[in-house]
PDB file of C-alpha atoms in Angstrom:
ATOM      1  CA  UNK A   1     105.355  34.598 146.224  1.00  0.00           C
ATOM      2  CA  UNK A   2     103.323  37.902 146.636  1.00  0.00           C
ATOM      3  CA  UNK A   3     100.495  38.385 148.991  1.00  0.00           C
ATOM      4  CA  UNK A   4      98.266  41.249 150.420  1.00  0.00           C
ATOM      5  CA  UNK A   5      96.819  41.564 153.727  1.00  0.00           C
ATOM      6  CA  UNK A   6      94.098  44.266 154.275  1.00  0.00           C
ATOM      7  CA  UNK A   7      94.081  44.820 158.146  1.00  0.00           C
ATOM      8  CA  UNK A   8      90.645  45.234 158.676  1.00  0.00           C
ATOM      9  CA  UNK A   9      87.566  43.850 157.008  1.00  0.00           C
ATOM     10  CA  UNK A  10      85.454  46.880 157.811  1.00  0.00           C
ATOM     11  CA  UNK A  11      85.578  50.482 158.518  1.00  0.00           C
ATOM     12  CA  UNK A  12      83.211  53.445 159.464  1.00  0.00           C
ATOM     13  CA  UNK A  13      83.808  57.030 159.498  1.00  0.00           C
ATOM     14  CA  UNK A  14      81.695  59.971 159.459  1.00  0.00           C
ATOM     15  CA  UNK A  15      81.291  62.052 156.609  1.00  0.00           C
ATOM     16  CA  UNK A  16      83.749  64.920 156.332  1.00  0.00           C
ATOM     17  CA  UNK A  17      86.102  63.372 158.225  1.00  0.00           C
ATOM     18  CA  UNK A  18      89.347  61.665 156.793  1.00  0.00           C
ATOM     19  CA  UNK A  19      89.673  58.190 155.554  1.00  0.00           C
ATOM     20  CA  UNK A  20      92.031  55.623 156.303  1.00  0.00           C
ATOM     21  CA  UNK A  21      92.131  52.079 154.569  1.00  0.00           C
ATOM     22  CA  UNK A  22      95.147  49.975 155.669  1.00  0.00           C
ATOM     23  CA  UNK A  23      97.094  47.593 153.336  1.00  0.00           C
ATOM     24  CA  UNK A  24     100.262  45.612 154.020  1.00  0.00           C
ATOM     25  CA  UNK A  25     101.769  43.664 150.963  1.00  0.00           C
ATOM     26  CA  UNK A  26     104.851  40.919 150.907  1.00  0.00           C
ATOM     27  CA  UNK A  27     106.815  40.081 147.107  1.00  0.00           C
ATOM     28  CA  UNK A  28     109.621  39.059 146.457  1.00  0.00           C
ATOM     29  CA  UNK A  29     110.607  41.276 143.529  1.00  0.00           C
ATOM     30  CA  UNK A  30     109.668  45.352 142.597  1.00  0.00           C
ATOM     31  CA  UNK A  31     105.826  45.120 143.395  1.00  0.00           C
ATOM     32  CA  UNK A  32     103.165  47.108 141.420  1.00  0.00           C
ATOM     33  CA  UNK A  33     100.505  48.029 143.638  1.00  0.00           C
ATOM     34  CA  UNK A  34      96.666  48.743 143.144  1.00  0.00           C
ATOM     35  CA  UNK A  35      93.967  49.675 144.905  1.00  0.00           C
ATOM     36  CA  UNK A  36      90.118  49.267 142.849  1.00  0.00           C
ATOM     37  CA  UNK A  37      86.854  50.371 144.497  1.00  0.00           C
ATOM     38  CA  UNK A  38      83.738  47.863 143.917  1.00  0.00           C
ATOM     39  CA  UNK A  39      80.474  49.889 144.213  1.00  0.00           C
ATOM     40  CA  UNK A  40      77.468  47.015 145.272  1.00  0.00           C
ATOM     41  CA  UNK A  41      76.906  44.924 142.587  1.00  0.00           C
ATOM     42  CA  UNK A  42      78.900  46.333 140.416  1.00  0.00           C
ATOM     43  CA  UNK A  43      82.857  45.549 138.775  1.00  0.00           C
ATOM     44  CA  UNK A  44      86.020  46.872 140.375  1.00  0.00           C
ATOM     45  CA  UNK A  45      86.946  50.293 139.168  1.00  0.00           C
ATOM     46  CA  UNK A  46      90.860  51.445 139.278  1.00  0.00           C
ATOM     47  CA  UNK A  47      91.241  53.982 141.794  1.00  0.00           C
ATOM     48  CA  UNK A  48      95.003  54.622 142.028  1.00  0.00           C
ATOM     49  CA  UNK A  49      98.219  52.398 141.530  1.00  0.00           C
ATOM     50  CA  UNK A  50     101.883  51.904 142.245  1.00  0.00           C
ATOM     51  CA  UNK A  51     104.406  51.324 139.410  1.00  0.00           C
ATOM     52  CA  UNK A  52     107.821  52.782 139.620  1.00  0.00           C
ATOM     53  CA  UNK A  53     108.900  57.027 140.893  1.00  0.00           C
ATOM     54  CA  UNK A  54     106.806  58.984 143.546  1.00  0.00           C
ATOM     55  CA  UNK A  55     105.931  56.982 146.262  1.00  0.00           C
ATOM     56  CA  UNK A  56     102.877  59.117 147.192  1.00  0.00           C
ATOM     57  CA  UNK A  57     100.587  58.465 144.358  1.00  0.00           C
ATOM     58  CA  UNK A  58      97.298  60.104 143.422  1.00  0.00           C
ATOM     59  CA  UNK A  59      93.631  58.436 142.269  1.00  0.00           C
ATOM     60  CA  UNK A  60      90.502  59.234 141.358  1.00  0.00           C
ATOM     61  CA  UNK A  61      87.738  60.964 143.626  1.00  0.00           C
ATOM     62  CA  UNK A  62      90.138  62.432 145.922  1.00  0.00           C
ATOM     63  CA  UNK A  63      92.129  59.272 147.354  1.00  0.00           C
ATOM     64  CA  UNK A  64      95.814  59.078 147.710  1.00  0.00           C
ATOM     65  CA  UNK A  65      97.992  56.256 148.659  1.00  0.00           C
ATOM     66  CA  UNK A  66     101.659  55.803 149.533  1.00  0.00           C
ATOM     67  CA  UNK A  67     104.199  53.003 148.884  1.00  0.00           C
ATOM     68  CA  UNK A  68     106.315  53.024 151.920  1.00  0.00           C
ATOM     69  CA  UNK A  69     108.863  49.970 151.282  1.00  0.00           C
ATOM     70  CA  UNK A  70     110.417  49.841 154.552  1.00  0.00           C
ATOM     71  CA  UNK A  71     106.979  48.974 156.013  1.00  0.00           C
ATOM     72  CA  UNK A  72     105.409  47.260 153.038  1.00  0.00           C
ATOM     73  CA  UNK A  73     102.907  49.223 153.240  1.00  0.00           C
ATOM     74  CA  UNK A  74     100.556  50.856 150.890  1.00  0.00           C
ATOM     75  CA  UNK A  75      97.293  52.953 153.207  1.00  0.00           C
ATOM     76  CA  UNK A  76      94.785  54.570 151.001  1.00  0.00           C
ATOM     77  CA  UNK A  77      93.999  58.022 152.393  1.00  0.00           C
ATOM     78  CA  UNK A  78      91.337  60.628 151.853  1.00  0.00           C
ATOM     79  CA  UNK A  79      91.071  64.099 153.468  1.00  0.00           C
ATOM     80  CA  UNK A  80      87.051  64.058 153.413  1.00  0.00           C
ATOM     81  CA  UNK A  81      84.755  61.313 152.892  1.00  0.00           C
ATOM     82  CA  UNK A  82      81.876  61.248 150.791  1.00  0.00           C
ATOM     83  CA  UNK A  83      78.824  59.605 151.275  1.00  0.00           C
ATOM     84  CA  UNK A  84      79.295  57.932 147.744  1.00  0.00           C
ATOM     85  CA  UNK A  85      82.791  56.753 149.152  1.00  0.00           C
ATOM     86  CA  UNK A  86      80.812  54.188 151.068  1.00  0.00           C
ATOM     87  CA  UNK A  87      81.819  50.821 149.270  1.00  0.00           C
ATOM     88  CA  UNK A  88      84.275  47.997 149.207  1.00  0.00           C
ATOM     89  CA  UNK A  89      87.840  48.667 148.342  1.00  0.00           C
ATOM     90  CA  UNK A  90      90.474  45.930 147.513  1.00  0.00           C
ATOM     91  CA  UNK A  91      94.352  46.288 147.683  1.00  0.00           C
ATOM     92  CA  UNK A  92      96.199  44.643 145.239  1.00  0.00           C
ATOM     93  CA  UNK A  93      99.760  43.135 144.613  1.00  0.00           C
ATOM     94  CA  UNK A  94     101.582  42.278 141.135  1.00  0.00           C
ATOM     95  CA  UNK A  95     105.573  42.064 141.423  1.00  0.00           C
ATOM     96  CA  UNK A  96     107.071  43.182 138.452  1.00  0.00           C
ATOM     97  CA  UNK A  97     109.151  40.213 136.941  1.00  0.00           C
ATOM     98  CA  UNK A  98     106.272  39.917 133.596  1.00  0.00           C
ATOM     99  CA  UNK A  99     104.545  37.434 135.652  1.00  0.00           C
ATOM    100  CA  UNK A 100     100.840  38.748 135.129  1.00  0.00           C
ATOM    101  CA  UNK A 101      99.193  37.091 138.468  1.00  0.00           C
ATOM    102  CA  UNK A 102      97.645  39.474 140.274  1.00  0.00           C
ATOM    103  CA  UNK A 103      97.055  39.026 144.079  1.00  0.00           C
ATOM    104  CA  UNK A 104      93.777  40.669 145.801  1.00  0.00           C
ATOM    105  CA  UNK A 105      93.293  41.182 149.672  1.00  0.00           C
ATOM    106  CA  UNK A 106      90.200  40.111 150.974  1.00  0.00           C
ATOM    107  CA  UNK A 107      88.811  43.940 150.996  1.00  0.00           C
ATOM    108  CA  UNK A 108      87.398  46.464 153.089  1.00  0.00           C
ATOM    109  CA  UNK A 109      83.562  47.353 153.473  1.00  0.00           C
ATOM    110  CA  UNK A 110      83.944  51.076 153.893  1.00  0.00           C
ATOM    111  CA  UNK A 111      80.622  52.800 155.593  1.00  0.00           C
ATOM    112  CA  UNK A 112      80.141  56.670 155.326  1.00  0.00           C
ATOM    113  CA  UNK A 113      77.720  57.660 158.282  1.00  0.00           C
ATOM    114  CA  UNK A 114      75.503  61.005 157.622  1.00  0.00           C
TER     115      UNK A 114
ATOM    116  CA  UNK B   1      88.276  53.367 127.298  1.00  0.00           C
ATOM    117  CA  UNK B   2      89.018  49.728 127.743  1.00  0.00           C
ATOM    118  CA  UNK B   3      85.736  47.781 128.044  1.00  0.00           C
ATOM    119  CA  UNK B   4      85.102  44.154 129.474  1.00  0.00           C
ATOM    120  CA  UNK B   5      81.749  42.502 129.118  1.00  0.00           C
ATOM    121  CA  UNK B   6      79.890  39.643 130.765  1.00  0.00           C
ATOM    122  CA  UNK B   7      77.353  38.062 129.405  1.00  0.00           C
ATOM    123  CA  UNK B   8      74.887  37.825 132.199  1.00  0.00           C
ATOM    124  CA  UNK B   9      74.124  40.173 135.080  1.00  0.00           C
ATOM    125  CA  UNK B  10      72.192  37.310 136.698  1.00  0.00           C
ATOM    126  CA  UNK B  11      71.902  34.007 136.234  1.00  0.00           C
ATOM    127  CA  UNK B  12      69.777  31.336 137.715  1.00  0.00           C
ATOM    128  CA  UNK B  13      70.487  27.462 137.169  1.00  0.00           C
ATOM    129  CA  UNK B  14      69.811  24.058 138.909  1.00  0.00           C
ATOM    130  CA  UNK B  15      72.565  21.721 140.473  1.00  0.00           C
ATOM    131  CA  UNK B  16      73.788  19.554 137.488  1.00  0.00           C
ATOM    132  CA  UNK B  17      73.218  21.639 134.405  1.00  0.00           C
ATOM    133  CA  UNK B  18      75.985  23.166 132.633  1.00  0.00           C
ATOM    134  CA  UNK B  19      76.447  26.688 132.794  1.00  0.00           C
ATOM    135  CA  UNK B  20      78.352  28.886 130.730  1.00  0.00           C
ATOM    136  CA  UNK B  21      79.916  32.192 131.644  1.00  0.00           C
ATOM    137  CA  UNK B  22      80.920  34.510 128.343  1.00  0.00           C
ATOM    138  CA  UNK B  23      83.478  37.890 128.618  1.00  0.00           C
ATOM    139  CA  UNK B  24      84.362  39.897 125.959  1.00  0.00           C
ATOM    140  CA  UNK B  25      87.202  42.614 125.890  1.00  0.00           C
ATOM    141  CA  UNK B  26      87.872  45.254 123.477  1.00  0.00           C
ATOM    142  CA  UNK B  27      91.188  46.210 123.836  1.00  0.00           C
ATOM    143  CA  UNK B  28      93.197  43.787 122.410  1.00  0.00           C
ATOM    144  CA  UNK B  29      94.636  42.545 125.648  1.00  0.00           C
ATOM    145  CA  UNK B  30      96.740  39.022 126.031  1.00  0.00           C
ATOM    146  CA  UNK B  31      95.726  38.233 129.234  1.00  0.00           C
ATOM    147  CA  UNK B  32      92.314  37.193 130.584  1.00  0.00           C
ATOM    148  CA  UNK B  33      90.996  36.106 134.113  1.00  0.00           C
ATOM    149  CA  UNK B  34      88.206  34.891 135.808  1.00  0.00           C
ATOM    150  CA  UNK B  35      87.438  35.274 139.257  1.00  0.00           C
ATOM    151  CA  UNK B  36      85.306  34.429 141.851  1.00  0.00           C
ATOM    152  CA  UNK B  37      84.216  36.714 144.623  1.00  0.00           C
ATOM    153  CA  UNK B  38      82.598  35.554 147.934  1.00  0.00           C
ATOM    154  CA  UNK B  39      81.955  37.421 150.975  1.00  0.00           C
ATOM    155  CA  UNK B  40      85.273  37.954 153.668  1.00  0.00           C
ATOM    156  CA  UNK B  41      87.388  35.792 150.968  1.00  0.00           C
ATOM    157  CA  UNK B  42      88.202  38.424 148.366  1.00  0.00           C
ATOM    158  CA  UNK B  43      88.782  37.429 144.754  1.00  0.00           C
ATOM    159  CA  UNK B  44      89.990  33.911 143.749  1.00  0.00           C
ATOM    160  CA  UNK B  45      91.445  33.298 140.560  1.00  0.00           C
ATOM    161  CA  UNK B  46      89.794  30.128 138.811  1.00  0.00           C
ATOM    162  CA  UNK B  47      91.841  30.396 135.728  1.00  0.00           C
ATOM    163  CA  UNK B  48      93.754  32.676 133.645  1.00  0.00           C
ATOM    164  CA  UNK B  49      94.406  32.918 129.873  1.00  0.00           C
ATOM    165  CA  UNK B  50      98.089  34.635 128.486  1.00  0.00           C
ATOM    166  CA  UNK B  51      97.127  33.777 124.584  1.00  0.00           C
ATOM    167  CA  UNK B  52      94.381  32.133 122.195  1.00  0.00           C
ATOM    168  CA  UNK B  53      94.128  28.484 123.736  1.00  0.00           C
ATOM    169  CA  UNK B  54      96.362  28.927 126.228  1.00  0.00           C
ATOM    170  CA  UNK B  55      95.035  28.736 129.839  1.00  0.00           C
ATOM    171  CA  UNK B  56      96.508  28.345 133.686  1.00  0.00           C
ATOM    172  CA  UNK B  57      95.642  26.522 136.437  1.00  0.00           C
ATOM    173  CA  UNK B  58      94.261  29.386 138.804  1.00  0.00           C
ATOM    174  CA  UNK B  59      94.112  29.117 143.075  1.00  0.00           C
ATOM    175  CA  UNK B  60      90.868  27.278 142.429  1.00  0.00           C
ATOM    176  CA  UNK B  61      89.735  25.338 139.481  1.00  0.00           C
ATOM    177  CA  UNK B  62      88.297  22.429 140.828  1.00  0.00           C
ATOM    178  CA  UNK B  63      84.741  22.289 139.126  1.00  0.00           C
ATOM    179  CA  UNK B  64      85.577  24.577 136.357  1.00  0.00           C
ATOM    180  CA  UNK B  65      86.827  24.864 133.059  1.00  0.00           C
ATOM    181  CA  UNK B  66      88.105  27.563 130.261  1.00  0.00           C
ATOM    182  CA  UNK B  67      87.912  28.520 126.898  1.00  0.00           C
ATOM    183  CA  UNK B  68      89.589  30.957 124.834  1.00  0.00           C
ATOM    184  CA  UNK B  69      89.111  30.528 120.811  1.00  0.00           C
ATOM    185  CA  UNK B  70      89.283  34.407 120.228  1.00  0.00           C
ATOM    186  CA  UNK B  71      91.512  37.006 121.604  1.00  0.00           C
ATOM    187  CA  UNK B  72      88.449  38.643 122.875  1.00  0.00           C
ATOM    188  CA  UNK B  73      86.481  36.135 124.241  1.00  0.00           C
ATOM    189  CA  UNK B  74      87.344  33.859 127.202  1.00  0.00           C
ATOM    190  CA  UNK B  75      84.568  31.765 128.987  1.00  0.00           C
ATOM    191  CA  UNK B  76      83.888  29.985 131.479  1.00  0.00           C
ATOM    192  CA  UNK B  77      82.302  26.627 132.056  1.00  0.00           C
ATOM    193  CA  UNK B  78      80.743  25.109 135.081  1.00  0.00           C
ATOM    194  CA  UNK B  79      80.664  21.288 133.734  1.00  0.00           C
ATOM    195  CA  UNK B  80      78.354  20.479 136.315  1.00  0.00           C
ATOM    196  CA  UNK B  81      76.712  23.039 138.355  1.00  0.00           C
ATOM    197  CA  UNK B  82      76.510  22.948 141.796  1.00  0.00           C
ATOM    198  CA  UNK B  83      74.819  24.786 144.925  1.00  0.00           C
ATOM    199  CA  UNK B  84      78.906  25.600 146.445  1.00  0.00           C
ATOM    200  CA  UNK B  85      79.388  27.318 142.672  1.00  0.00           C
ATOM    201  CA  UNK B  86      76.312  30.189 144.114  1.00  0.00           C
ATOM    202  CA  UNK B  87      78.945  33.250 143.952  1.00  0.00           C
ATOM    203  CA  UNK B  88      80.009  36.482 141.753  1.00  0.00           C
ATOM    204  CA  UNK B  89      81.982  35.694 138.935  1.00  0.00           C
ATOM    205  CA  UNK B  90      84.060  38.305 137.656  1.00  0.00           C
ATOM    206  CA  UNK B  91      86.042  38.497 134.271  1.00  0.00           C
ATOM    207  CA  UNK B  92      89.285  40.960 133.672  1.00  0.00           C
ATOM    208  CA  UNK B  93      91.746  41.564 130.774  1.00  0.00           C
ATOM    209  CA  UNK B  94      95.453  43.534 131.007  1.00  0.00           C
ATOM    210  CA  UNK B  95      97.730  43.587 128.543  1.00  0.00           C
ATOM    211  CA  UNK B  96     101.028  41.624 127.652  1.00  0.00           C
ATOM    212  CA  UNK B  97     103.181  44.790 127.509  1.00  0.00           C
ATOM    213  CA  UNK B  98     105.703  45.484 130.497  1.00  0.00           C
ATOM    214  CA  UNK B  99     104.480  48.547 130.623  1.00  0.00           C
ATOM    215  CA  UNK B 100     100.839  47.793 131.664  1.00  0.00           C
ATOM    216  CA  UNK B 101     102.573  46.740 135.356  1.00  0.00           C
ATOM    217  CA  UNK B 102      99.647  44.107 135.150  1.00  0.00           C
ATOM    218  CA  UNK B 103      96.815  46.545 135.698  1.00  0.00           C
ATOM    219  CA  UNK B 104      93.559  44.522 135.205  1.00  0.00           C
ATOM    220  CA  UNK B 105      90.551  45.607 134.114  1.00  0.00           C
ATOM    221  CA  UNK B 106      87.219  44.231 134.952  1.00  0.00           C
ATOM    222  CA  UNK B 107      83.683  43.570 133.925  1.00  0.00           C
ATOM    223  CA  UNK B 108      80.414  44.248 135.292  1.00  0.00           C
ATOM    224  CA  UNK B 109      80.411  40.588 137.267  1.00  0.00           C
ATOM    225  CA  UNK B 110      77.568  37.541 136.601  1.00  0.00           C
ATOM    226  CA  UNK B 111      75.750  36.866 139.697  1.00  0.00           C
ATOM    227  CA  UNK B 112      75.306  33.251 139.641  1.00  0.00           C
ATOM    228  CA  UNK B 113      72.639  30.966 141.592  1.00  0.00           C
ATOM    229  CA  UNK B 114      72.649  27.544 141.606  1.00  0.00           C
ATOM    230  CA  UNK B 115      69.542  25.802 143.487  1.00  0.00           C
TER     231      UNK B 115
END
């Protein structure tokens, strides 16, 4: 079974300083992992995922994130946030057997203060 | 660019009618899903489609059904509408190939209201 656990439901930074979005994952086979951005009202957007090679991978609009398997962990990191970085981001978890479930946390309201 | 339609933004309907949700991809993808999102819960799967008339059982399907006559289109049907259905619905495609690592993409959402 594969699961994802986003440790906190929100989190508020100023703007220019660095962003940290925590996700912890659990599967039982080679995960693939994602993390997608959902502006209000809107879809979910890919920002940046996981599949196989460098664990430190890069996304869109600056974010970074890096699969560290001996913690299970996968933290989405940017240097400088944005005001239009305020929104909700969602960590996600598909292991890699050709099962195409995917498993989304429960997300994190991110709020950029001026 | 892969693109995933819904048919509705919003949508307002009373308790007992039946409602249908439609989603359209472009891409030629095997695999649909629809979602729902609610506040502090995340996305729930409902159902899921791997082929034309196929469909799976999702986390929560109580209250719901699916349809998928075209590759492209796969909608969803509230039989009987009611108030606990009020949520964000949201549709997503990926393909079949190993390759794809399962990435889903997603559509705009339907807001749905039932009163």
């Amino acid at each position: 079974a594969q699961s994802v656990t986003q440790l906190d439901s929100h989190v508020s930074v100023s703007e220019g300083t660095p962003v940290l979005l925590r996700c912890n994952y659990s599967s039982s086979y080679s995960p693939s992992l994602f993390w997608y951005v959902q502006h209000p009202n809107k879809g979910l957007q890919l920002l940046l995922k996981y599949t196989t090679g460098a664990t430190l991978v890069k996304g869109i609009n600056g974010f970074e994130a890096e699969f560290k398997k001996s913690e299970t962990s996968f933290h989405l990191t940017k240097p400088s946030a944005h005001m239009s970085d305020a929104a909700e981001y969602f960590c996600a978890v598909s292991d890699s057997r050709g099962y195409q479930k995917v498993t989304f946390g429960t997300g994190t309201k991110l709020q950029v203060i001026p | 660019d892969v693109k995933v339609t819904q048919s509705s933004r919003y949508l307002v309907k009373r308790t007992g009618e039946k409602v249908f949700l439609e989603c359209v991809q472009d891409m030629d993808h095997e695999n649909m899903f629809w979602y729902r999102q609610d506040p502090g819960l995340g996305l729930r799967l409902i159902y899921f489609s791997y082929d034309v008339k196929m469909k799976e059982k999702g986390d929560i399907p109580e209250g719901y059904s699916v349809s998928r006559e075209k590759k492209e289109r796969f909608s969803l049907i509230l039989e009987s509408a009611s108030t606990n259905q009020t949520s964000m619905y949201l549709c997503a495609s990926s393909s079949g190939l190993a390759s794809s690592y399962n990435e889903q993409f997603f559509g705009p959402g339907t807001r749905l209201t039932v009163l």
